[in-house]
Coordinates of C-alpha atoms in Angstrom, one line a residue:
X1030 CA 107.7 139.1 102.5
X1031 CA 109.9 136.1 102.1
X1032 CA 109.6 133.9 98.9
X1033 CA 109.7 130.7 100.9
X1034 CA 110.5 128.4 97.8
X1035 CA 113.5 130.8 96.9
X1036 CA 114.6 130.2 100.8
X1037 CA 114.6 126.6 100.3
X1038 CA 116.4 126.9 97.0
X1039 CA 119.5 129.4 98.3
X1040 CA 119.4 126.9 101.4
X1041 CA 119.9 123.8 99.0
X1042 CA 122.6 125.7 96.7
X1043 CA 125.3 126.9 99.4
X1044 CA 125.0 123.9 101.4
X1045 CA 127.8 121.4 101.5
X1046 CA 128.6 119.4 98.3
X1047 CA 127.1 116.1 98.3
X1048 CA 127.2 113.4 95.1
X1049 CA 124.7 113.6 92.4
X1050 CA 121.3 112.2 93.2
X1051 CA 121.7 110.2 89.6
X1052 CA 123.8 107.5 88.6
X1053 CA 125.7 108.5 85.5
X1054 CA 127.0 105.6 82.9
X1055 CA 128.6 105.2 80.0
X1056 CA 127.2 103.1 77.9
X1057 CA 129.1 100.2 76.0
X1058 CA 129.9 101.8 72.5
X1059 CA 128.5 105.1 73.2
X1060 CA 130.6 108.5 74.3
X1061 CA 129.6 110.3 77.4
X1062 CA 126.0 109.9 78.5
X1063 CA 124.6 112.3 81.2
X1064 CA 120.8 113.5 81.4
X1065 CA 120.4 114.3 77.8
X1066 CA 123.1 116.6 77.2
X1067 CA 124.8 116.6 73.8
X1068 CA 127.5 113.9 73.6
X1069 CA 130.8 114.7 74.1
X1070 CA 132.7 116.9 71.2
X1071 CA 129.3 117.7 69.5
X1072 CA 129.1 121.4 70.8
X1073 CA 130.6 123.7 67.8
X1074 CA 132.5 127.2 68.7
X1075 CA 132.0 129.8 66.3
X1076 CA 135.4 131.8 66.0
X1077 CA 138.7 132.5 65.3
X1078 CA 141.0 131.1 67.6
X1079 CA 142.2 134.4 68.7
X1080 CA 138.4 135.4 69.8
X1081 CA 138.6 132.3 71.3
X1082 CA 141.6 132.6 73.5
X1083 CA 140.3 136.3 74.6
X1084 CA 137.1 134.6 76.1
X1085 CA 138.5 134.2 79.8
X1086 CA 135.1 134.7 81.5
X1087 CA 133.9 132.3 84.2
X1088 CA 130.6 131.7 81.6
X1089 CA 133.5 130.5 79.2
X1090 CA 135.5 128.4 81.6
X1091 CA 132.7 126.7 82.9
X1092 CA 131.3 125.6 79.5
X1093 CA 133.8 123.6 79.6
X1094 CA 133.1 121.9 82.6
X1095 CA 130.2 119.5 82.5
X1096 CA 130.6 118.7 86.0
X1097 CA 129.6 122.9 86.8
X1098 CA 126.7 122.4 83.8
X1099 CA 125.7 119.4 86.0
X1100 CA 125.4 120.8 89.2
X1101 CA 123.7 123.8 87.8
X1102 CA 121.1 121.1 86.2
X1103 CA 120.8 119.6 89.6
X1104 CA 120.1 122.6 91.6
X1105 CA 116.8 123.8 89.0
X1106 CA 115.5 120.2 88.8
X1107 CA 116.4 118.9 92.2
X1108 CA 117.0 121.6 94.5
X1109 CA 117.8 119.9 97.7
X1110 CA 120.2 117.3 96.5
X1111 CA 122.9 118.7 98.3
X1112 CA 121.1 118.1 102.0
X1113 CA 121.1 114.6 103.3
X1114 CA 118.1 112.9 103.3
X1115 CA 117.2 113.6 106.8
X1116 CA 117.4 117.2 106.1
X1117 CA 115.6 116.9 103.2
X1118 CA 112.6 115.5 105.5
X1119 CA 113.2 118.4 107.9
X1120 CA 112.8 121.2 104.5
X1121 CA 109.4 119.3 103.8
X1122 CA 107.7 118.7 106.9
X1123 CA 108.3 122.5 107.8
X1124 CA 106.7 123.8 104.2
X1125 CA 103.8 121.5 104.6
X1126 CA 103.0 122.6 108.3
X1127 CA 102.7 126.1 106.9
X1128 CA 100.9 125.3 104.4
X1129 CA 98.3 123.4 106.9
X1130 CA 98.3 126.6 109.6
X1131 CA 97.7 128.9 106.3
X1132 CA 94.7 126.5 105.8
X1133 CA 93.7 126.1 109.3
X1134 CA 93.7 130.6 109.7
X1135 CA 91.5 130.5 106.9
X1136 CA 88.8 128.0 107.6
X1137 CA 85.6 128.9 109.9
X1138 CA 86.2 125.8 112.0
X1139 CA 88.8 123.1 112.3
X1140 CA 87.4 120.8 115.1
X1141 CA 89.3 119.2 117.5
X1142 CA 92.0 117.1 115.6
X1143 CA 95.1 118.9 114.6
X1144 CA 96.9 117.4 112.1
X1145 CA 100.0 115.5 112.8
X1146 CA 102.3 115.1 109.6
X1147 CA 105.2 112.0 109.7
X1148 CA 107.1 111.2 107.3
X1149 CA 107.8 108.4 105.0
X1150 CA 110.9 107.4 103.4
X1151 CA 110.8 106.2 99.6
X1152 CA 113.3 105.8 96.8
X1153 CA 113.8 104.6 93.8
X1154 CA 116.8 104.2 91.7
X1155 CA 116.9 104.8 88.6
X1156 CA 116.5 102.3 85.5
X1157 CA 120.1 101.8 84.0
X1158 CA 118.3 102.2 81.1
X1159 CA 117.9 105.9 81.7
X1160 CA 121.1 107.1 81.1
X1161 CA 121.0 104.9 77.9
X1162 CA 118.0 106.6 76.1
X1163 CA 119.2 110.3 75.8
X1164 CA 122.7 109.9 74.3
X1165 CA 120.7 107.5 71.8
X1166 CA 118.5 109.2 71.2
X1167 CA 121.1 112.6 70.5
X1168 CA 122.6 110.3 68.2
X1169 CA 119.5 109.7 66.1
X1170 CA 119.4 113.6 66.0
X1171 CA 122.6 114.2 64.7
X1172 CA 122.3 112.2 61.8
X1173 CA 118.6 113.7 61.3
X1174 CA 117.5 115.8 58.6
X1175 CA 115.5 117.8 61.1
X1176 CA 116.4 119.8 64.2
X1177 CA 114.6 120.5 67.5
X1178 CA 111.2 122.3 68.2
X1179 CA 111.2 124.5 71.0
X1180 CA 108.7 126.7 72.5
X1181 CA 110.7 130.1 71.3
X1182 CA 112.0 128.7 67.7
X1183 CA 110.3 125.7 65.5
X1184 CA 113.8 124.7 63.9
X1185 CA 112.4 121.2 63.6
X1186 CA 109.9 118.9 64.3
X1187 CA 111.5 117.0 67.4
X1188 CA 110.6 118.2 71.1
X1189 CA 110.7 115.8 73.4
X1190 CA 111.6 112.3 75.1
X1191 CA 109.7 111.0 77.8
X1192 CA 111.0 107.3 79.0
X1193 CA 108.9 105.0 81.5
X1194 CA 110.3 102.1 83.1
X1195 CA 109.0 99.7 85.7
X1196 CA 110.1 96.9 88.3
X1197 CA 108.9 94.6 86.0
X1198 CA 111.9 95.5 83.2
X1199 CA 109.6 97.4 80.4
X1200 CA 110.8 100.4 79.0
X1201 CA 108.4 102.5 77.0
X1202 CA 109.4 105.6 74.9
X1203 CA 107.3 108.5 73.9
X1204 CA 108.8 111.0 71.2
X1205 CA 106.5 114.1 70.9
X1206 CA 107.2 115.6 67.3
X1207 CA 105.9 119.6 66.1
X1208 CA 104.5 118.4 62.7
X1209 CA 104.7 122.2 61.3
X1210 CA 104.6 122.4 57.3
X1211 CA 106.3 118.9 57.3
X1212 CA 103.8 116.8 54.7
X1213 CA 102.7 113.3 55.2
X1214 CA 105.2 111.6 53.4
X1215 CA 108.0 113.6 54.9
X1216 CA 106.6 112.8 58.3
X1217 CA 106.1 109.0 57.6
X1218 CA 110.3 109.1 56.6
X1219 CA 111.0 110.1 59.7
X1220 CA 109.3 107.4 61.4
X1221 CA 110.7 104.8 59.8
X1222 CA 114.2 105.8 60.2
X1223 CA 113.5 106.6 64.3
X1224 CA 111.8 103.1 64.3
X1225 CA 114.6 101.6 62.0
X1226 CA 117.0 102.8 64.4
X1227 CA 115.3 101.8 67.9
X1228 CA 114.4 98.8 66.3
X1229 CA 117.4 97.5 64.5
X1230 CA 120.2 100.3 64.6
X1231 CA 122.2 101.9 67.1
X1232 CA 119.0 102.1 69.3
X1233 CA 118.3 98.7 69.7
X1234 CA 120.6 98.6 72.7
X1235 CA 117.8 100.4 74.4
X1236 CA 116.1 97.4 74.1
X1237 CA 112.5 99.1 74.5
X1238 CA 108.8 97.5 75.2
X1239 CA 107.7 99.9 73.5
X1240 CA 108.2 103.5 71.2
X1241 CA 105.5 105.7 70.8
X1242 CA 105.3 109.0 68.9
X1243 CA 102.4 111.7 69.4
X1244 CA 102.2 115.1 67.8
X1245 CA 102.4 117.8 69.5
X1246 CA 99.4 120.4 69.4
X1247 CA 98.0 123.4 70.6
X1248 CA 96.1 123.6 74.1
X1249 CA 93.0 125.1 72.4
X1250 CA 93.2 122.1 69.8
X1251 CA 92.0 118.3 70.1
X1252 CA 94.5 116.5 71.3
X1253 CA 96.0 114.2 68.9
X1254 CA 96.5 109.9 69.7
X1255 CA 99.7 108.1 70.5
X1256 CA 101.1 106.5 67.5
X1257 CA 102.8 103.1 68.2
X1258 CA 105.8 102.5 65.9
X1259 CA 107.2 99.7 67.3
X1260 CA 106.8 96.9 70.1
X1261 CA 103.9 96.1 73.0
X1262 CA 100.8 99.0 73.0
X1263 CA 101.5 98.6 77.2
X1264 CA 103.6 98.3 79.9
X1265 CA 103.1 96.7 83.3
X1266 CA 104.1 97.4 86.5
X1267 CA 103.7 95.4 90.3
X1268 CA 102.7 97.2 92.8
X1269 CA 101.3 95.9 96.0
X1270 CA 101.0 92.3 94.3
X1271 CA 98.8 93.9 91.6
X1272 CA 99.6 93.8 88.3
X1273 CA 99.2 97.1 86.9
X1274 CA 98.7 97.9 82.8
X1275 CA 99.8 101.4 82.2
X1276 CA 99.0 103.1 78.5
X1277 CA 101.4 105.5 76.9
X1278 CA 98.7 108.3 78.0
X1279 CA 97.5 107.1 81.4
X1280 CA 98.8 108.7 84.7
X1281 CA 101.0 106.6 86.9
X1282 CA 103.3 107.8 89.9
X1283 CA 107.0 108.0 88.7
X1284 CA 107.9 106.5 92.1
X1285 CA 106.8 102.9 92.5
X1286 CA 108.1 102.2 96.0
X1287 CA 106.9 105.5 97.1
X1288 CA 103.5 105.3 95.5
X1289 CA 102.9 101.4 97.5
X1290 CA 103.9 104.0 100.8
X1291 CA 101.0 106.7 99.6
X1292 CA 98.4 103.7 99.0
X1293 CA 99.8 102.2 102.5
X1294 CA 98.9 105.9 104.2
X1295 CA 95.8 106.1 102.3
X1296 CA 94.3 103.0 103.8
X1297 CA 95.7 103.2 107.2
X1298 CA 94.4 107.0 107.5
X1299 CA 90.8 105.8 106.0
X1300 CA 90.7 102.7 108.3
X1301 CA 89.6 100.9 105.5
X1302 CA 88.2 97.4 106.0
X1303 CA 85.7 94.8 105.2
X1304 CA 82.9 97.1 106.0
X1305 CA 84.0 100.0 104.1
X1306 CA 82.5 101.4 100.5
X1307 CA 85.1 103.8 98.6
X1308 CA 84.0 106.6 96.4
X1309 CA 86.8 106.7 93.9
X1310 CA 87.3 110.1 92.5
X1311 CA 90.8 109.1 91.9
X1312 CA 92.7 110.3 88.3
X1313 CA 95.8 108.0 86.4
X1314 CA 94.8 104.1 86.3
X1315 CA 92.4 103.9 89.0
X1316 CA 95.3 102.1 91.1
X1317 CA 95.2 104.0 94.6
X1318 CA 91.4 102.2 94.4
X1319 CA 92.2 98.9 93.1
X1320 CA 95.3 98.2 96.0
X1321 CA 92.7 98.9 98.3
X1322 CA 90.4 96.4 96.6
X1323 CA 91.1 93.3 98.9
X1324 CA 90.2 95.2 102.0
X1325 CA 87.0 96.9 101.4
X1326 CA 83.5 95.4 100.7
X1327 CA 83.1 97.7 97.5
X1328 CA 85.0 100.3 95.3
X1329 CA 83.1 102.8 92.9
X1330 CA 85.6 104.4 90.4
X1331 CA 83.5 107.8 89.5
X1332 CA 86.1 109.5 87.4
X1333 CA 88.0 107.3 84.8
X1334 CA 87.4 108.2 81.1
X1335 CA 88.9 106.7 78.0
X1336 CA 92.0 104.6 78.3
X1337 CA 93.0 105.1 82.1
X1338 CA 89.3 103.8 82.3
X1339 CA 90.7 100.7 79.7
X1340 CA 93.5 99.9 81.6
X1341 CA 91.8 99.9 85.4
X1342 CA 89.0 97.2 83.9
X1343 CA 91.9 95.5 82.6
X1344 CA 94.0 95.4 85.9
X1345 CA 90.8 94.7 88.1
X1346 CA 90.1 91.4 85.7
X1347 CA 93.9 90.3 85.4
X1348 CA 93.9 90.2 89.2
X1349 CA 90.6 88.5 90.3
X1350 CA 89.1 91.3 91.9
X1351 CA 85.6 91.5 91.7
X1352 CA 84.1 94.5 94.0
X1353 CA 85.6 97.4 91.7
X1354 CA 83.3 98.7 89.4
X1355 CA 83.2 102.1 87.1
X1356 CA 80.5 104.5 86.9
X1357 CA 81.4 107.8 84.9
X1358 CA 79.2 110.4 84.5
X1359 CA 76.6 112.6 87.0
X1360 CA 77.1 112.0 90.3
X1361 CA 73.9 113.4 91.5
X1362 CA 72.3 110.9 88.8
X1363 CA 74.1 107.5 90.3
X1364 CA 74.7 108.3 94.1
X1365 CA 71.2 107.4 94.7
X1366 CA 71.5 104.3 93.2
X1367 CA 74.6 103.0 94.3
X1368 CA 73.6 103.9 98.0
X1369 CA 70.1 102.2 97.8
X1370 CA 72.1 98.6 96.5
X1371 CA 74.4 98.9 99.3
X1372 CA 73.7 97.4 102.8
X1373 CA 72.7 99.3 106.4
X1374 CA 75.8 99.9 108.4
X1375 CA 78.4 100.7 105.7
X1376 CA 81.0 103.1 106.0
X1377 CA 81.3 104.9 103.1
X1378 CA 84.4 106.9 102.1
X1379 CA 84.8 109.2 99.3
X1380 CA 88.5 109.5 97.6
X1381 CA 90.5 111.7 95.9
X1382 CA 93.6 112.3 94.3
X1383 CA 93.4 115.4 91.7
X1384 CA 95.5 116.1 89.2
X1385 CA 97.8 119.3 89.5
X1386 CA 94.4 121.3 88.6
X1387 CA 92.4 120.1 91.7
X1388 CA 88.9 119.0 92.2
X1389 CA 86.1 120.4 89.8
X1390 CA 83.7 122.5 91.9
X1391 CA 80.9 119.7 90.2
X1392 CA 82.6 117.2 92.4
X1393 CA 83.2 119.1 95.2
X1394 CA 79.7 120.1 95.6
X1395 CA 78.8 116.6 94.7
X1396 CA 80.7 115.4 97.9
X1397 CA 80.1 117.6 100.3
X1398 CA 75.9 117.0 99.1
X1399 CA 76.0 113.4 99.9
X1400 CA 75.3 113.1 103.8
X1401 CA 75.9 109.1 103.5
X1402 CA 79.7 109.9 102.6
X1403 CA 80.8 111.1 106.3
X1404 CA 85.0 110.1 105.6
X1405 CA 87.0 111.9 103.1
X1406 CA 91.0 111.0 102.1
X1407 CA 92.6 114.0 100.5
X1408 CA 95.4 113.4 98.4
X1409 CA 97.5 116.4 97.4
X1410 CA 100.4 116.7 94.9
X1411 CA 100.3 120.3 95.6
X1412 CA 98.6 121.2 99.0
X1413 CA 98.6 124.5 97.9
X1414 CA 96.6 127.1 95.3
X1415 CA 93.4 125.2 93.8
X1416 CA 93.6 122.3 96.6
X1417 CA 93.8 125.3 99.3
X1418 CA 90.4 126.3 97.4
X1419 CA 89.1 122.7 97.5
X1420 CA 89.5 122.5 100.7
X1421 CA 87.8 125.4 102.2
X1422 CA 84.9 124.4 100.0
X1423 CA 84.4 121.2 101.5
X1424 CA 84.9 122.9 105.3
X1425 CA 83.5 125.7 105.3
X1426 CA 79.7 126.2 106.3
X1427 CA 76.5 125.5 104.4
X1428 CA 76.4 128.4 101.8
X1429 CA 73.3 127.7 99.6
X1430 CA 74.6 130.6 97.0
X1431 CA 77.7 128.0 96.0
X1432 CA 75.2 124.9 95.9
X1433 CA 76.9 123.5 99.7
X1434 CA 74.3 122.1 101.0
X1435 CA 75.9 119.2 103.4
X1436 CA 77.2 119.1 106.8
X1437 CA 80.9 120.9 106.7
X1438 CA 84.1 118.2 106.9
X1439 CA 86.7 118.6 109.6
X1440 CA 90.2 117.9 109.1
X1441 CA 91.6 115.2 111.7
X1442 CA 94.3 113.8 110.6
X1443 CA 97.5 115.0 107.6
X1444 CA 100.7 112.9 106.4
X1445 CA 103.3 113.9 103.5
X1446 CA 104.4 110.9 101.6
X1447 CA 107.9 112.0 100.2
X1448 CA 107.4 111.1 96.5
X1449 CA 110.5 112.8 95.0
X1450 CA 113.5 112.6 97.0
X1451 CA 115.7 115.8 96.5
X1452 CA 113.0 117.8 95.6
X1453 CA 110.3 120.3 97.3
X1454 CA 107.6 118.0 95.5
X1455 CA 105.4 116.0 98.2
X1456 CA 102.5 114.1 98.3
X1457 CA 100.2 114.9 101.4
X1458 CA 97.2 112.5 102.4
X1459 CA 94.6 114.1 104.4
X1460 CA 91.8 112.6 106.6
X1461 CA 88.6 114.8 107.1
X1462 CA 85.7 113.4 109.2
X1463 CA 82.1 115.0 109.6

């Protein structure tokens, strides 16, 4: 059988050579910045130069080519750079519609609607801080006591840099550390130099809202808080006229443009008006519900928790909007009261947008229980594996042995929101109807 992902990636690889889908700088004082490779003239061969001159293999020759290293960087991260946009369209509307007739052989019943996928065009370009942050923060490193941490060798306690920027010119830096044997007062060095040199050194052309470190644990262990060293505790972002508070821990689309698209598709697909009352089962900062805020009579965010949960009350009282409220916790427990305050005639609309791990069964069988809720929007980073599974719960006929209780939903209606240009990644927003 055909690997369909490894199609798509021998596709994107021997297709014609197009320009990198990243703008690379240089910037002012600093050698070459690319992606977070090591600066130029850093990398250290180990032998005599006779070995060296007898190392005439292509591995060799293109080590010392960045622009090869590049491309090969390109094509694992961002496998369809090479294709024009339009193609790259084409390469995603075709994996989605198979992914929706795999879904459509396996449910019981579809109904009448077939789904009908467009497409929308989003992109972002990238901060021109971006290229900035890795050769900085390389530099930092080389002058370090400590090394790296990687998965295969603890050498050191540093493992990664995540940056965030937004529209609104905040840059926020997160630097997850592997604490290992190091003791407290070795690990409070090295955040003062990393904050001296952000703050006031070499960094500082960064410029940054904000820098945040967090230890990095194991998966079966508490996870550990962000530590702010230096600058604002938030960043902000405008989307939709909103303005959005985003903590170092909350979820938040990478693509701005795009994500004011998805929210755009998500209303339109949902007919959402005046009369409507959302069911927001929504993770990240509660902001696919809160742009829809102005055009509904009510939103109910079920599933925020901690800060995500902190920064949505935030956003909802910075803007004025007053119909958004958050009720965490049993479903089965609130329903009942939420429906009784609400007036005859509403159309109430349940939505979702899962992480990578899908819905809970709890909250699909919580949905597919309530007979008030009769419109369901389906948002899918991965319309595929645990969302397939989702799916056919909340379609498939009453089975009393899994707790479905509820009429089944149908699917009417599917769009793909490109997200992450160059890339297989896509959201897809579904409409189901019962």
């Amino acid at each position: 059988m055909v690997n369909r992902r490894a199609f798509l990636f021998r596709m994107a690889l021997f297709s014609r050579v197009r320009s990198l889908p990243w703008r690379t700088s240089q910037p002012k004082g600093w050698p070459w910045a690319f992606l977070g490779t090591a600066c130029e003239g850093t990398v250290t061969d180990v032998g005599t130069e006779g070995e060296q001159r007898e190392r005439t293999s292509w591995k060799e020759e293109s080590s010392q080519n960045l622009g090869f290293w590049r491309e090969r960087l390109a094509d694992q991260m961002l496998p369809l750079w090479r294709l024009n946009y339009e193609e790259q369209l084409k390469v995603k509307f075709e994996s989605l519609k198979k992914n929706l007739e795999t879904l459509e052989s396996r449910l019981c019943k579809i109904g009448a609607g077939d789904p009908a996928p467009t497409t929308a065009r989003s992109e972002r370009p990238c901060s021109r801080l971006h290229p900035f942050m890795p050769s900085c923060f390389e530099a930092f490193l080389q002058q370090s006591t400590w090394g790296l941490s990687t998965d295969s060798c603890k050498a050191g306690p540093w493992h990664e840099l995540i940056v965030r920027t937004t529209f609104l010119g905040h840059t926020m830096a997160i630097i997850i550390f592997n604490p290992q044997e190091l003791s407290q007062e070795e690990l409070c060095v090295q955040k003062e130099e990393i904050k001296e040199f952000f703050s006031t050194g070499p960094g500082a052309v960064c410029d940054l809202t904000s820098l945040y470190m967090k230890e990095r644990t194991p998966r079966h262990q508490q996870l550990t808080p962000f530590q702010l060293l230096t600058g604002e505790p938030y960043i902000f972002e405008d989307i939709l006229g909103l303005k959005v508070r985003i903590s170092p821990g909350a979820f938040f689309q990478l693509n701005t443009s795009a994500a004011e698209v998805l929210y755009r598709t998500v209303g339109e697909l949902g007919r959402v008006d005046r009369n409507t009352v959302i069911f927001d089962f929504s993770h990240g900062t509660g902001a696919t519900g809160l742009s829809l805020a102005r055009q509904t009579s009510q939103i109910f965010s079920m599933g925020l928790v901690g800060q995500a949960l902190e920064d949505a009350k935030w956003t909802a009282a910075f803007n004025g909007i007053t119909n958004w409220e958050s009720h965490p916790g049993n479903m089965k427990e609130i329903m009942p009261q939420l429906l009784e305050s609400q007036e005859d005639g509403r159309s109430l609309m349940a939505l979702v947008d899962p992480s990578q791990c899908g819905l809970s069964n709890r909250v699909v069988q919580d949905i597919r229980n309530c007979r008030a809720i009769q419109t369901l929007v389906f948002v899918s980073c991965r319309p595929y594996g645990k969302s397939i599974k989702n799916i056919i719960k909340l379609c498939q006929p009453p089975d009393p042995d899994e707790n479905l209780l509820g009429e089944p939903f149908v699917l009417r209606r599917a769009m793909p929101v490109d997200m992450f240009p160059h890339s297989l990644q896509c959201e897809l927003v579904m409409l189901f109807t019962r």
